Amino acid sequence: AALPAGDPAPPPSLHLFSDPDEIEALRGNLLAWYDKCKRDLPWRRLRCRWRGHLCSDPSVLLAVWVSEIMLQQTQVATVIDYYNRWMQKWPTLQALAEASLEEVNELWAGLGYYSRGKRLQEAARKVVSELASQMPRTAEDLQKLLPGVGRYTAGAIASISYGQATGVVDGNVIRVLCRLRCIGADSSSPAVIDRLWDMASVLVDRSRPGDFNQALMELGATVCTPKAPLCGECPVKQHCRARHRKLFGKPTPVPDVEDCGVGGCPLCPPATEPWESSLGVTNFPRKAAKKQPRVERTATCVLERRGCHGAPEYLMVQRPSSGLLAGLWEFPSLPLALGLQEEKQREALADHLRAWTRQPVAAGSLQFIGEVIHVFSHIHQTYVVYSLSLDGDVALDPASSPSRWVTEEEFHASAVSTAMKKV
Ligand code: SF4
């Protein structure tokens, strides 16, 4: 039937899952593999007790939620230790709702993307104070009602904890689906992402949606990896059109494959960058070139004094409560204009320190230590590091942002970023 004017044309069959038998077979193969090969991870252990039952045990819900937030942009191996400490400290929603931002930042220190921890705590507080401690039960409500819960996290919680048959799309799923269906258009474009969400929802197993979603992500993390996929061991290799293309020089024949790859298919690789046979299945997915991170320079000073027991102490100041690294502690720091000469840098930093210590600081007394580079997701930051030892007690200006003297041990236990630990 003709489409109503304005509706986008459906994608060619090469890029779709439309055969119910194939979908059924793929679900079965993937779940059987997952049951046998899934990694033993702490947030999965709790759920094992509930195998076969969906549960509304609040500790299981919290485990799913915390782990899904921590796993965004972060490797499993890094997350495990943070997750265990977090759940030990705040095993219930109520406990988490009562945590302070300072405590959350201290525990999150080093995990990066700090707003995740902050918003997780805010959302717990909201569930306890505004929702009578009842978590929303559908992906739609989770996303609508909880700060920091986006489409992916909402789908993960709803499918894993409540058995809602909703698909999820994260970086691993993008890679697997693009390869299964030879999608070579820019995988970060909204049009492609929408198609992948549609596909994930068509594929998700109706009786075990949470396991299916985890299996697809697990496949991407352990078998269908970015650079060296283990296609020979892949449980869904017979459904994979990229693999077929690699082996036979063309994708699996499908009825209207002729529609594809010529004449501007919106999901095929662009005509200017066609299939490159030496890349095999890693032709997919493709991303538009990343934007270059912004270049910034910041002068920072490790200001030291002798504490009352003779041990050295260091001045830490707190960052503003919003923006990059919100609420974290750092050595007194000052953003620098690019191209500023060393002498001017030193003078600007000395002026800045004067405001903290309320005593004259001679630019010449600052000792240059070196430079530390830290790459945030969107900023290439260079810290120009100086040090200065002060004699006697130094009164801090209470009118300035919060500041405190810490020992080395206290520094390591404080809410400081990885960049400051490098400094
Ligand atoms: Fe990925 Fe290879 Fe499996 Fe295809 S066959 S899904 S490319 S691991």
Coordinates of C-alpha atoms in Angstrom, one line a residue, residues 17-192:
F17 CA 14.6 -8.5 10.9
S18 CA 11.3 -9.4 9.3
D19 CA 11.2 -13.2 9.3
P20 CA 9.5 -14.5 12.5
D21 CA 11.3 -17.9 12.3
E22 CA 14.7 -16.2 12.1
I23 CA 13.9 -13.9 15.0
E24 CA 12.8 -16.9 17.1
A25 CA 16.0 -18.8 16.2
L26 CA 18.2 -15.8 17.0
R27 CA 16.6 -15.4 20.4
G28 CA 17.0 -19.1 21.3
N29 CA 20.6 -19.2 20.2
L30 CA 21.5 -16.0 22.0
L31 CA 19.8 -17.0 25.3
A32 CA 21.3 -20.5 25.2
W33 CA 24.8 -19.0 24.8
Y34 CA 24.1 -16.4 27.6
D35 CA 22.9 -19.1 30.0
K36 CA 26.2 -21.0 29.5
C37 CA 28.7 -18.2 29.0
K38 CA 27.6 -15.1 30.9
R39 CA 30.1 -13.5 33.2
D40 CA 29.7 -13.8 37.0
L41 CA 29.2 -10.2 38.0
P42 CA 28.2 -8.9 41.5
W43 CA 25.0 -7.2 40.3
R44 CA 23.9 -10.4 38.6
R45 CA 24.4 -12.6 41.8
L46 CA 21.4 -11.1 43.6
R47 CA 19.2 -11.7 40.6
C48 CA 20.2 -15.3 40.4
R49 CA 18.3 -16.0 43.5
W50 CA 15.2 -15.0 41.6
R51 CA 15.9 -17.0 38.5
G52 CA 12.7 -17.6 36.7
H53 CA 10.7 -15.1 38.7
L54 CA 10.5 -11.4 38.2
C55 CA 10.9 -9.7 41.5
S56 CA 10.2 -6.4 43.1
D57 CA 12.7 -6.9 45.9
P58 CA 14.0 -3.3 46.4
S59 CA 17.6 -4.4 46.9
V60 CA 17.5 -6.2 43.5
L61 CA 16.0 -3.1 41.8
L62 CA 18.7 -0.9 43.4
A63 CA 21.4 -3.3 42.3
V64 CA 20.2 -3.1 38.7
W65 CA 19.9 0.6 38.8
V66 CA 23.2 1.4 40.4
S67 CA 25.1 -1.0 38.1
E68 CA 23.4 0.3 35.0
I69 CA 24.3 3.9 35.8
M70 CA 27.9 3.0 36.7
L71 CA 28.4 1.0 33.5
Q72 CA 27.5 3.9 31.3
Q73 CA 30.8 5.0 29.6
T74 CA 32.8 2.7 32.0
Q75 CA 34.3 -0.7 31.7
V76 CA 32.9 -3.6 33.8
A77 CA 36.4 -4.3 35.3
T78 CA 36.5 -0.7 36.7
V79 CA 32.9 -0.7 37.9
I80 CA 33.0 -3.8 40.1
D81 CA 35.0 -2.3 43.0
Y82 CA 33.0 0.9 43.0
Y83 CA 29.7 -1.0 42.8
N84 CA 30.6 -3.2 45.8
R85 CA 31.6 -0.2 47.9
W86 CA 28.5 1.7 46.9
M87 CA 26.1 -1.1 47.8
Q88 CA 27.9 -1.8 51.0
K89 CA 27.6 1.8 52.0
W90 CA 24.0 2.4 50.7
P91 CA 22.3 -1.0 50.5
T92 CA 18.8 0.5 50.4
L93 CA 17.0 3.3 48.6
Q94 CA 16.4 4.9 52.0
A95 CA 20.1 4.9 52.9
L96 CA 21.0 6.3 49.5
A97 CA 18.3 9.0 49.8
E98 CA 20.0 10.2 53.0
A99 CA 23.5 10.4 51.6
S100 CA 25.2 13.8 51.1
L101 CA 26.7 14.9 47.8
E102 CA 30.1 15.0 49.5
E103 CA 29.8 11.3 50.4
V104 CA 28.6 10.4 46.9
N105 CA 31.5 12.4 45.3
E106 CA 34.0 10.7 47.6
L107 CA 32.9 7.3 46.7
W108 CA 32.6 8.2 43.0
A109 CA 36.0 9.8 42.9
G110 CA 38.0 8.3 39.9
L111 CA 34.9 6.8 38.1
G112 CA 34.4 9.9 36.0
Y113 CA 31.3 11.6 34.7
Y114 CA 30.5 12.7 38.2
S115 CA 27.0 14.0 37.5
R116 CA 25.9 10.3 37.2
G117 CA 26.5 9.8 41.0
K118 CA 24.9 13.1 41.9
R119 CA 21.8 12.4 39.9
L120 CA 21.5 8.8 41.1
Q121 CA 21.4 10.1 44.7
E122 CA 18.9 12.8 43.7
A123 CA 16.7 10.3 42.1
A124 CA 16.8 8.0 45.1
R125 CA 15.7 11.0 47.3
K126 CA 12.9 11.7 44.9
V127 CA 11.6 8.1 45.0
V128 CA 11.7 8.1 48.8
S129 CA 10.2 11.6 49.4
E130 CA 7.8 12.0 46.4
L131 CA 7.0 8.5 45.3
A132 CA 6.4 6.8 48.7
S133 CA 9.6 4.7 48.1
Q134 CA 7.9 3.0 45.1
M135 CA 10.1 2.8 42.0
P136 CA 8.2 3.5 38.7
R137 CA 7.5 0.2 37.0
T138 CA 7.7 1.0 33.3
A139 CA 10.4 2.3 31.0
E140 CA 8.3 5.3 30.1
D141 CA 7.7 6.3 33.8
L142 CA 11.3 5.6 34.9
Q143 CA 12.6 7.9 32.2
K144 CA 9.9 10.5 32.8
L145 CA 10.2 10.6 36.6
L146 CA 13.8 9.9 37.6
P147 CA 16.7 12.4 37.1
G148 CA 19.6 10.8 35.3
V149 CA 17.6 7.9 33.9
G150 CA 17.6 8.1 30.1
R151 CA 16.0 5.8 27.5
Y152 CA 18.7 3.2 27.9
T153 CA 18.7 2.9 31.7
A154 CA 14.9 3.0 31.8
G155 CA 14.7 0.1 29.3
A156 CA 17.4 -1.9 31.2
I157 CA 15.7 -1.5 34.6
A158 CA 12.2 -2.2 33.2
S159 CA 13.2 -5.3 31.3
I160 CA 15.6 -6.8 33.9
S161 CA 13.6 -6.0 37.0
Y162 CA 10.0 -5.9 35.8
G163 CA 10.1 -8.1 32.7
Q164 CA 8.8 -5.4 30.4
A165 CA 9.4 -6.5 26.8
T166 CA 11.3 -3.5 25.7
G167 CA 14.6 -3.4 23.8
V168 CA 17.7 -1.4 24.8
V169 CA 20.4 0.2 22.7
D170 CA 23.9 0.9 24.1
G171 CA 27.3 1.0 22.4
N172 CA 27.6 -2.8 22.4
V173 CA 24.1 -3.3 20.9
I174 CA 24.8 -0.7 18.2
R175 CA 27.9 -2.6 17.1
V176 CA 26.2 -6.0 17.1
L177 CA 23.0 -4.9 15.3
C178 CA 25.0 -2.9 12.7
R179 CA 27.0 -6.0 11.9
L180 CA 24.0 -8.4 11.9
R181 CA 22.3 -6.1 9.4
C182 CA 25.1 -4.4 7.5
I183 CA 24.3 -1.0 8.7
G184 CA 27.1 1.3 7.6
A185 CA 25.5 4.7 7.8
D186 CA 26.7 7.0 10.6
S187 CA 25.7 5.0 13.7
S188 CA 25.5 8.1 15.9
S189 CA 23.0 9.8 13.7
P190 CA 19.4 10.1 15.1
A191 CA 17.9 8.4 12.0
V192 CA 20.1 5.3 12.5

